[in-house]
mmCIF file of C-alpha atoms and ligand atoms in Angstrom:
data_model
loop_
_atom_site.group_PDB
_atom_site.id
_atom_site.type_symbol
_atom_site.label_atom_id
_atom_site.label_comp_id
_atom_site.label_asym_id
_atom_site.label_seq_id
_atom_site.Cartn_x
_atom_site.Cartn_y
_atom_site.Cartn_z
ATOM 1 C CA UNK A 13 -9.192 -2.618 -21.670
ATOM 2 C CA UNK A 14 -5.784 -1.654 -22.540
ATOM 3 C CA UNK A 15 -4.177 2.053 -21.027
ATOM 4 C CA UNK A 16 -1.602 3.535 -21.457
ATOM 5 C CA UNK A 17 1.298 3.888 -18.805
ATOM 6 C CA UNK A 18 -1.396 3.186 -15.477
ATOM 7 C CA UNK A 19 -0.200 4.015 -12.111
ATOM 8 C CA UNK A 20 -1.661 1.426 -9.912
ATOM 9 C CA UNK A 21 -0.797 2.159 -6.151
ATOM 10 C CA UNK A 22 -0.777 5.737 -4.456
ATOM 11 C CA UNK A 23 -1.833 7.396 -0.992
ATOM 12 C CA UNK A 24 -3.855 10.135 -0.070
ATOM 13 C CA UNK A 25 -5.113 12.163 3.250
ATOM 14 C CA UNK A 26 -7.422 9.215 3.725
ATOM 15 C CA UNK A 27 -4.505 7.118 5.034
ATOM 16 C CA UNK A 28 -0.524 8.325 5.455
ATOM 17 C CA UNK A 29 -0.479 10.346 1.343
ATOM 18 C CA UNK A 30 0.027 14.342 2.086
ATOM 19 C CA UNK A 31 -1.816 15.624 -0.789
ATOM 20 C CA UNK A 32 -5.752 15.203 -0.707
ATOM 21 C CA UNK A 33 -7.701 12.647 -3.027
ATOM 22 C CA UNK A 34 -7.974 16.052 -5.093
ATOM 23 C CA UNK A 35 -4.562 17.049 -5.029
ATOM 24 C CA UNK A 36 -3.391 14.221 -6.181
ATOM 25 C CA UNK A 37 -5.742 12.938 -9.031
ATOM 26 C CA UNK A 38 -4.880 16.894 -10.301
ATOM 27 C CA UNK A 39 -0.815 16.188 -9.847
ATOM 28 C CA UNK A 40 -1.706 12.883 -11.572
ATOM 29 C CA UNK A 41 -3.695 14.736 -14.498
ATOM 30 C CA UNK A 42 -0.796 17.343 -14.686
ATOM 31 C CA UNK A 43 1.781 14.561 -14.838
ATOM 32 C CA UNK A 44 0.078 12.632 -18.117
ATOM 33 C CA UNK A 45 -1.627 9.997 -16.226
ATOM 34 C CA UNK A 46 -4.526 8.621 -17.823
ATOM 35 C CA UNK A 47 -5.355 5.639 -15.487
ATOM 36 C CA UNK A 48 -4.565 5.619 -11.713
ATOM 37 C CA UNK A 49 -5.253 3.039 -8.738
ATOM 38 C CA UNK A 50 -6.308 5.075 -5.615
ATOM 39 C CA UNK A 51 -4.790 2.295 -2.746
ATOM 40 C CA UNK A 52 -4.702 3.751 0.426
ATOM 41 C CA UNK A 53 -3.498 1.660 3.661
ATOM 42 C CA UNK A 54 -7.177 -0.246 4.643
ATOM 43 C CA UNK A 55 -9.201 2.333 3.839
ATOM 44 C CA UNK A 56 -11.565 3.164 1.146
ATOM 45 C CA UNK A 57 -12.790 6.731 2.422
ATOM 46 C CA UNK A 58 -10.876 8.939 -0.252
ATOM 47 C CA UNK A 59 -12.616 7.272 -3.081
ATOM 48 C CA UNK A 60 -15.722 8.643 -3.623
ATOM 49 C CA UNK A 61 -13.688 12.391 -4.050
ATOM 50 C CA UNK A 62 -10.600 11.324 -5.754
ATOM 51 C CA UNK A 63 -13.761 9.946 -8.236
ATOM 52 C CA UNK A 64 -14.739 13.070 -8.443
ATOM 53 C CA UNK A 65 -12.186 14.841 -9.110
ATOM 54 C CA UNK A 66 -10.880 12.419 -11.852
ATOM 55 C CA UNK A 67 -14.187 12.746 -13.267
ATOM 56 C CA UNK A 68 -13.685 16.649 -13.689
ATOM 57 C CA UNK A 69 -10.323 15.897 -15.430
ATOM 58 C CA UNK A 70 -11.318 12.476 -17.557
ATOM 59 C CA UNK A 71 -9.033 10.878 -15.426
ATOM 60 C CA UNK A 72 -9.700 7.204 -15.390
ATOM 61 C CA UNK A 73 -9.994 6.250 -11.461
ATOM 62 C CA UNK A 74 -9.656 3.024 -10.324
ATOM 63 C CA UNK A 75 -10.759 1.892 -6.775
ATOM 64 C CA UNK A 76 -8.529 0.256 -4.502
ATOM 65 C CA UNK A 77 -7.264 -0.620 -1.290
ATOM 66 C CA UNK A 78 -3.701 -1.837 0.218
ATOM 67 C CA UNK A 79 -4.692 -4.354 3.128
ATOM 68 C CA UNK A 80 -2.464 -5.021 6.155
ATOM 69 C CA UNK A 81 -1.608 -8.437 6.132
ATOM 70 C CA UNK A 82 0.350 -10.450 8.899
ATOM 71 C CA UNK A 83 1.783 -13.703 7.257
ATOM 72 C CA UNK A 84 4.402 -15.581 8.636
ATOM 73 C CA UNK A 85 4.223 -13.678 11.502
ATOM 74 C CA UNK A 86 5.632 -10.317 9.288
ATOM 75 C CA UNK A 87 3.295 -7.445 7.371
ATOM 76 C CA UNK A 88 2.649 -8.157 4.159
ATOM 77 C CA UNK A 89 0.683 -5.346 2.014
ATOM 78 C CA UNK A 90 -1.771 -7.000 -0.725
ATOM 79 C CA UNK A 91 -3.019 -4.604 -3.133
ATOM 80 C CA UNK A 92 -6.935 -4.836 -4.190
ATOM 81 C CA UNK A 93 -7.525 -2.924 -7.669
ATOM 82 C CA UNK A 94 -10.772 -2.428 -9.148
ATOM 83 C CA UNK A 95 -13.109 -2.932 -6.981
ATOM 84 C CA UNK A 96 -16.633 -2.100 -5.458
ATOM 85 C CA UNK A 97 -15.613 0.764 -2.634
ATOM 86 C CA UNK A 98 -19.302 0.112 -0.899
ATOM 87 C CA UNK A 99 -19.178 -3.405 -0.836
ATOM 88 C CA UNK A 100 -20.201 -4.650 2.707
ATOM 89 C CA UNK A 101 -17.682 -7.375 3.315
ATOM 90 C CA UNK A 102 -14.993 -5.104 2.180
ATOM 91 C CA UNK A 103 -16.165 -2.434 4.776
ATOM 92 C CA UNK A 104 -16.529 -4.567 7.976
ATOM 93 C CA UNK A 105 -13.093 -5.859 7.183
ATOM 94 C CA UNK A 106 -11.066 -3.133 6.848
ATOM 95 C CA UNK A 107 -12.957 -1.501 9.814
ATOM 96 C CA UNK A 108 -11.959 -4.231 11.666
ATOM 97 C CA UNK A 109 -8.511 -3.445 11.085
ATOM 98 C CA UNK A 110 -9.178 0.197 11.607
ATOM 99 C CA UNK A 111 -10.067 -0.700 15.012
ATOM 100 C CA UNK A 112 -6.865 -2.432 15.393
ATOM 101 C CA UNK A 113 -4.847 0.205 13.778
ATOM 102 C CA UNK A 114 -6.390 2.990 16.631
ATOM 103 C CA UNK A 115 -5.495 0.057 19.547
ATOM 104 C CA UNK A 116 -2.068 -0.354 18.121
ATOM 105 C CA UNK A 117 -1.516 3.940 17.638
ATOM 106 C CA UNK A 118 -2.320 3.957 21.534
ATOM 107 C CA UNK A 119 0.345 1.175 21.900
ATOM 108 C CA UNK A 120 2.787 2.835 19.853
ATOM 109 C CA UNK A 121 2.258 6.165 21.889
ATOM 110 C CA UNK A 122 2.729 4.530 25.332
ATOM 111 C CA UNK A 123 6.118 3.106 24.623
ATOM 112 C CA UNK A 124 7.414 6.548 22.897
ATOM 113 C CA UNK A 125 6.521 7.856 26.129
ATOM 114 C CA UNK A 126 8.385 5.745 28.062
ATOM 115 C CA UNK A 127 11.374 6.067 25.366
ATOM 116 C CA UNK A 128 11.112 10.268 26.309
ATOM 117 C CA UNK A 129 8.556 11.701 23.704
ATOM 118 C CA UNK A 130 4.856 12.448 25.818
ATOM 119 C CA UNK A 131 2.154 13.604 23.266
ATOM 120 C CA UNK A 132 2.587 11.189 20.601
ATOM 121 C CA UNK A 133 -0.791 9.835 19.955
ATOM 122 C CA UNK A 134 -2.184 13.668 19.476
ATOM 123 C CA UNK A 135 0.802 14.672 17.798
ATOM 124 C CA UNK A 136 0.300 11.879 15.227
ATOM 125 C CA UNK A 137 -3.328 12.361 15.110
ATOM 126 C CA UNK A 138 -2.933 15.879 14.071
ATOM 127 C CA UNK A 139 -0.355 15.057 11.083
ATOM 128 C CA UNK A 140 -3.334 12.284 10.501
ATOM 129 C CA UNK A 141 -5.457 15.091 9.539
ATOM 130 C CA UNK A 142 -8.961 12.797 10.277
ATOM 131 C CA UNK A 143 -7.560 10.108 8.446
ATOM 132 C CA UNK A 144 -6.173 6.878 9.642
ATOM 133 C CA UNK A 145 -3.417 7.049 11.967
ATOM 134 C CA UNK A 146 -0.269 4.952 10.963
ATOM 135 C CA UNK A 147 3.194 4.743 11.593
ATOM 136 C CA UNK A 148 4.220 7.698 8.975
ATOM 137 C CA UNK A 149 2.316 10.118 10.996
ATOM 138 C CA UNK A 150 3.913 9.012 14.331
ATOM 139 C CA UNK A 151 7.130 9.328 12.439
ATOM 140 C CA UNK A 152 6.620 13.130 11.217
ATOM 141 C CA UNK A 153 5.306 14.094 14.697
ATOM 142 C CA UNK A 154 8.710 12.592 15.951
ATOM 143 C CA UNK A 155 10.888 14.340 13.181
ATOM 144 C CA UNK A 156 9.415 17.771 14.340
ATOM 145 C CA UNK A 157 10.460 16.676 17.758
ATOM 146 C CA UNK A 158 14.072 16.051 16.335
ATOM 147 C CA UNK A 159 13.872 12.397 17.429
ATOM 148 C CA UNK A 160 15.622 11.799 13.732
ATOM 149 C CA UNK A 161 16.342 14.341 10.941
ATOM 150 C CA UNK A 162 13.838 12.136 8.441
ATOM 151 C CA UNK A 163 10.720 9.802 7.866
ATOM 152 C CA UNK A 164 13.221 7.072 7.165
ATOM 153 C CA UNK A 165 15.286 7.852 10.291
ATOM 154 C CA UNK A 166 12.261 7.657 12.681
ATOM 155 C CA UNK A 167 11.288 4.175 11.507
ATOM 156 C CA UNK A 168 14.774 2.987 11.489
ATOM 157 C CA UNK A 169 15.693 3.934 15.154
ATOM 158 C CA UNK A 170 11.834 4.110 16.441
ATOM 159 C CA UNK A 171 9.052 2.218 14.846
ATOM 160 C CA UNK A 172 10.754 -1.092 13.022
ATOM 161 C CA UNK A 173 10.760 -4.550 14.868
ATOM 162 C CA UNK A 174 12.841 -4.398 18.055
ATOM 163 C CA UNK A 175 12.627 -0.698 18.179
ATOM 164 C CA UNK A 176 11.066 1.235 21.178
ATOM 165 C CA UNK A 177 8.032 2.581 19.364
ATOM 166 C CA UNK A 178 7.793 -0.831 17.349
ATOM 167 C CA UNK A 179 3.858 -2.531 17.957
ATOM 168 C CA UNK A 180 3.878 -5.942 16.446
ATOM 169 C CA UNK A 181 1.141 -6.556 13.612
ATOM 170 C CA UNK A 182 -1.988 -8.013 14.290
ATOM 171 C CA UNK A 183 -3.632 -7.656 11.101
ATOM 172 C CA UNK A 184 -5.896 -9.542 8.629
ATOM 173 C CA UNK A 185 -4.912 -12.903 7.261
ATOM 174 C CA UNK A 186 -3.447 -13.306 3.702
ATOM 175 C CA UNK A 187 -6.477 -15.486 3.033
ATOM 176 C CA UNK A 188 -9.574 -12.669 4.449
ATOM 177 C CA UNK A 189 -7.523 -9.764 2.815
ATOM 178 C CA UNK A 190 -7.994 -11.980 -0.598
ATOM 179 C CA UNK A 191 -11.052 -13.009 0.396
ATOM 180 C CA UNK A 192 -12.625 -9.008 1.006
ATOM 181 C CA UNK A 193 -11.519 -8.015 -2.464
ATOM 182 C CA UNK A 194 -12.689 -10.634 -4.024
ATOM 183 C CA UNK A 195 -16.444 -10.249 -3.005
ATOM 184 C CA UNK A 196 -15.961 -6.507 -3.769
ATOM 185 C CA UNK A 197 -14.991 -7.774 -6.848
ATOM 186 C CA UNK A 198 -11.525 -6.929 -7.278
ATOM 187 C CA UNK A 199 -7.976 -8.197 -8.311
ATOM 188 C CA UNK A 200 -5.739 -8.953 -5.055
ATOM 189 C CA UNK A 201 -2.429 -7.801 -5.935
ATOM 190 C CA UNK A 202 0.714 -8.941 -3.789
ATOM 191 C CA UNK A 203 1.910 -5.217 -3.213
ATOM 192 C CA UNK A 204 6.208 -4.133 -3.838
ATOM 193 C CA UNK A 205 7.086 -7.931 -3.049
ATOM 194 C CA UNK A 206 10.499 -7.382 -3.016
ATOM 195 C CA UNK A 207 10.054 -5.368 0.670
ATOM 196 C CA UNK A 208 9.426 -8.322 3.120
ATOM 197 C CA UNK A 209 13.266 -9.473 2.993
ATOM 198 C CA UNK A 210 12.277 -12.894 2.219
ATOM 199 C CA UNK A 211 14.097 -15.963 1.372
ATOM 200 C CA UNK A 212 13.533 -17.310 -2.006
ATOM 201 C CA UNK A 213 11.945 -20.278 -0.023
ATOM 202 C CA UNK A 214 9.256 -18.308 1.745
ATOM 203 C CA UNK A 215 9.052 -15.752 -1.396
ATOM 204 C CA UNK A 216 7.643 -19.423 -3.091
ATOM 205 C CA UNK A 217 5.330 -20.076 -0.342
ATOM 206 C CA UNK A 218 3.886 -17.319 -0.291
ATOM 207 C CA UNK A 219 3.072 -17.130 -3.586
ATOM 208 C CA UNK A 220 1.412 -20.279 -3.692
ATOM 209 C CA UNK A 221 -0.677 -19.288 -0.500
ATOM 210 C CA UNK A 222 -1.339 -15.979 -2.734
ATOM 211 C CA UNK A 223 -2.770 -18.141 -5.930
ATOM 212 C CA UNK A 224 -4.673 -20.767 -3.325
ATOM 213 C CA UNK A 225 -6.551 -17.811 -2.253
ATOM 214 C CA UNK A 226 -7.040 -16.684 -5.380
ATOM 215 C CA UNK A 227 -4.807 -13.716 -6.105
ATOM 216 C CA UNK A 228 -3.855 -12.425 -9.369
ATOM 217 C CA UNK A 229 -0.751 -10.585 -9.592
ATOM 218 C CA UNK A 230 2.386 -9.377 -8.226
ATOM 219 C CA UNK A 231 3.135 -5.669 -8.363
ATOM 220 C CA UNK A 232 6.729 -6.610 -10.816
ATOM 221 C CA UNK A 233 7.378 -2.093 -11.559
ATOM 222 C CA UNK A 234 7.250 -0.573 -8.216
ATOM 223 C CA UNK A 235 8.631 2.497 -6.625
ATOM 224 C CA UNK A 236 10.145 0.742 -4.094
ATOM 225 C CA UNK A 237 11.599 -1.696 -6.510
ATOM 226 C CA UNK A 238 15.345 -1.813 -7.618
ATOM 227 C CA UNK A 239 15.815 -2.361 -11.712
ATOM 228 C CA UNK A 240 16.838 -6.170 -11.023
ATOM 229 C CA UNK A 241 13.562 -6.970 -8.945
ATOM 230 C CA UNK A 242 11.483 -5.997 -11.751
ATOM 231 C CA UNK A 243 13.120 -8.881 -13.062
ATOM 232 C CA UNK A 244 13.012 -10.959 -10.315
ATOM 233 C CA UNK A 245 9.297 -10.823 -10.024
ATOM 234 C CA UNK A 246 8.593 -10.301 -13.642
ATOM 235 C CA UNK A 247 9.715 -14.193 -13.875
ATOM 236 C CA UNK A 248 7.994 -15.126 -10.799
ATOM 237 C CA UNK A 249 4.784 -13.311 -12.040
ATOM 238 C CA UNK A 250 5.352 -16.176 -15.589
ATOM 239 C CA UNK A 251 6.588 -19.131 -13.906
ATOM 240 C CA UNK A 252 3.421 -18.786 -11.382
ATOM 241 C CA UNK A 253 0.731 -17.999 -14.088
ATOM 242 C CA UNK A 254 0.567 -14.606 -12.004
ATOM 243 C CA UNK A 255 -0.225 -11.026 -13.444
ATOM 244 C CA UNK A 256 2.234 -8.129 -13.370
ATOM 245 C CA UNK A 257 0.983 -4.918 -12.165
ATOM 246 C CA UNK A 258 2.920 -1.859 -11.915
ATOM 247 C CA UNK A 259 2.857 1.622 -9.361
ATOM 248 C CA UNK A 260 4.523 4.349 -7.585
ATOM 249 C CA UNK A 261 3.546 4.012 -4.283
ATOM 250 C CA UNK A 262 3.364 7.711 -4.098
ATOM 251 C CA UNK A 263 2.786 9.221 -0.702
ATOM 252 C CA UNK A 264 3.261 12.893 -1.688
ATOM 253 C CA UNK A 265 6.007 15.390 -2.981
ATOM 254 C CA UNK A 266 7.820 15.337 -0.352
ATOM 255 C CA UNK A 267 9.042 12.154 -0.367
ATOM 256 C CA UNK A 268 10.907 12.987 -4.389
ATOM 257 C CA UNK A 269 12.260 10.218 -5.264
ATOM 258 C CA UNK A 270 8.879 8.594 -5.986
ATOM 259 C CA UNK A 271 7.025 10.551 -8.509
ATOM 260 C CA UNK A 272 3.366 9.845 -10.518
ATOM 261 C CA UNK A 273 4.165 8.712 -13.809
ATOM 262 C CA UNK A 274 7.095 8.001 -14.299
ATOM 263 C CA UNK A 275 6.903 4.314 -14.171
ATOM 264 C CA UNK A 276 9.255 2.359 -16.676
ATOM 265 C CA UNK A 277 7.276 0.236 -18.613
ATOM 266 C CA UNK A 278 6.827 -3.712 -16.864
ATOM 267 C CA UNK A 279 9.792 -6.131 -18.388
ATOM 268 C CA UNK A 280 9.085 -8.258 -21.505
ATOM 269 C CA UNK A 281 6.916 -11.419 -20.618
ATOM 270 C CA UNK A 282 4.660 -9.671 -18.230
ATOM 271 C CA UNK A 283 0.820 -9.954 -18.462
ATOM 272 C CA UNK A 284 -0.328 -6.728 -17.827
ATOM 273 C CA UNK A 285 -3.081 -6.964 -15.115
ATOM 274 C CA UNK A 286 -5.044 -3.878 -17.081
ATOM 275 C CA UNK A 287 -4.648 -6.194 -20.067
ATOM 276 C CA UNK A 288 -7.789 -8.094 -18.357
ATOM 277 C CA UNK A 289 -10.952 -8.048 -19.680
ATOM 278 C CA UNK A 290 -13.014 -5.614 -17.997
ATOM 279 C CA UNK A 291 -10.445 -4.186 -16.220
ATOM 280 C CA UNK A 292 -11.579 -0.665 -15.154
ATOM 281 C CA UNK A 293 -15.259 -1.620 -14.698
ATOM 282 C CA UNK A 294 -15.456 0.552 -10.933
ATOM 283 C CA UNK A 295 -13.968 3.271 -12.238
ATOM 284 C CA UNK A 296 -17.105 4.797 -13.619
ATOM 285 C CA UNK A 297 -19.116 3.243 -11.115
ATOM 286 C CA UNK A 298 -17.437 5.411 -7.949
ATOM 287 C CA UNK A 299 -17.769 8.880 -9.580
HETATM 288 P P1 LIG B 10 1.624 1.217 8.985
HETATM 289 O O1 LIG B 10 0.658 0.554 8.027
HETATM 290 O O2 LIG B 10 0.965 2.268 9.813
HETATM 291 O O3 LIG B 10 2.379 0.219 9.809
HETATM 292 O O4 LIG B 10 2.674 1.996 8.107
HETATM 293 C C1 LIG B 10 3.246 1.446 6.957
HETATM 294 C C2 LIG B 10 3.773 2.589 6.108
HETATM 295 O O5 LIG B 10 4.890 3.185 6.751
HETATM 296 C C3 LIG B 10 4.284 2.191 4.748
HETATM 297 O O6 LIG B 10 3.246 2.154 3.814
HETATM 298 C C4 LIG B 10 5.222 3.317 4.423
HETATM 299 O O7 LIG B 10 4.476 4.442 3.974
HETATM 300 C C5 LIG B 10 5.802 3.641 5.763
HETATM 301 N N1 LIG B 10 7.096 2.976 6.009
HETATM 302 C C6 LIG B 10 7.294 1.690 6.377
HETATM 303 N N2 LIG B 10 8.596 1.450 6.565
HETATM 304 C C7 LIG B 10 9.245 2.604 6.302
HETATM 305 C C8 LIG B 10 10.607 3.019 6.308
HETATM 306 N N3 LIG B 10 11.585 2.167 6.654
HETATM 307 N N4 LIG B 10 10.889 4.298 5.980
HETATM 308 C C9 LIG B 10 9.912 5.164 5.651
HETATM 309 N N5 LIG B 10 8.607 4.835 5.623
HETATM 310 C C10 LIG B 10 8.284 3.587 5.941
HETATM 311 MN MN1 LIG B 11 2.308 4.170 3.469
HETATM 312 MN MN1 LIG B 12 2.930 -0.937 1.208
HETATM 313 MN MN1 LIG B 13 1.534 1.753 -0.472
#
């Protein structure tokens, strides 16, 4: 199926987004989007509403996910687009990393209490709103307690690698996180590449891992992606025999400098990973 102008990777309640699956599939509808990727951090609970609510607008909704990975010893994020939100394999994996994520949030609080700020884990919890608790909600709790003046602040002095609040990754492997969207039927997407700061070296091996698994594209237009990386990974995404998928990585409006569609369009050469065959199949399936 071809669409026009999809935007394949946003956040909701469910994990660290602000606006609800319904908010945001009715910003998306407001903003022209035809065909959007619901991917929130290992977690596939918004779905079945954002569905819904897409339904209600003819808004195209396509199921995903965005997987914690640890490769190489750093977090990589792999995208999974298009796929079966009740599948069982799918479920017990990411649960298994929701049961590390709520180990590592009580890890993360005890070491912002010894760094000065007691009450972190309900603090974060409460910006969590029932969802998943990750690092964005620690960081808002700590921004209300003036720790920085910004999101971006808190990570950078708190929760990055050799920070006080930092809790290093345990999370799936490249090759289960591949492996879980796959049986659920879905397209494993190696999510805003260009954010692991790696050498052109390890960029390559990772890649190959990425294929060897069996994943399917690199997300080449991203929010978090400068004009030259869409380059840079456009040609990766060719020389590799990879797909290019494009999204916003929208976590709400008040981070507005990301915005739903307004993605440029992905650089010439690019495969399209909507250009599939079939691509879009779940979407009806999950309303
Ligand atoms: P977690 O999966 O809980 O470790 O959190 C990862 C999320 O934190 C990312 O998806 C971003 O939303 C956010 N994040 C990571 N690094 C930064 C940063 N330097 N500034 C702002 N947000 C960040
Ligand atoms: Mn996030
Ligand atoms: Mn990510
Ligand atoms: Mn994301």
């Amino acid at each position: 199926m071809m669409f026009k102008s999809p935007d394949l990777h946003t956040h909701s309640t469910a994990s660290d987004g602000t606006l609800s699956p319904t908010a945001l599939i009715e910003r998306a509808g407001g903003a022209g989007i035809e065909v959007m990727a619901l991917t929130d951090h290992d977690s596939v609970a918004g779905i079945a509403e954002a569905a819904r609510a897409a339904e209600s607008i003819g808004l195209t909704l396509i199921p995903g996910v965005e997987v914690s990975v640890t490769w190489g010893g750093r977090t990589v994020h792999v995208l999974g687009l298009d796929l079966d939100p009740s599948c069982s394999v799918l479920l017990q994996g990411l649960c298994r990393l929701q049961t590390y994520r709520d180990w590592r949030a009580t890890e993360i609080a005890r070491k912002l209490a010894i760094a000065g700020f007691d009450g972190a884990l309900d603090g974060a919890r409460a910006y969590a709103e029932g969802g998943l608790i990750g690092r964005t909600h620690f960081a808002r709790f700590l921004v209300e307690r003036g720790a920085a003046q910004d999101v971006r602040g808190v990570f950078k002095r708190f929760l990055v690698n050799g920070k006080p609040g930092h809790v290093r990754g345990e999370w799936a492997s490249l090759e289960e996180a591949v492996g879980w969207i796959r049986a659920a039927g879905g397209h494993a997407v190696i999510a805003h590449p260009a954010r692991y700061g790696l050498t052109r070296r390890k960029m390559l091996r990772l890649i190959g891992e990425f294929r060897e698994c069996g994943g399917r594209a690199l997300e080449v237009v991203s929010g978090s992606h400068s004009r030259d990386e869409y380059f840079v990974f456009a040609r990766h995404a060719a020389e590799h025999r990879l797909l290019a998928s494009a999204g916003s990585d929208y976590h709400g409006p008040d981070n507005p400098w990301i915005e739903l569609g307004r993605l440029p369009p992905l650089p010439e050469g690019c495969t399209p990973i909507w250009a599939l065959s079939g691509f879009g199949r779940s979407a009806a399936k999950a309303a």
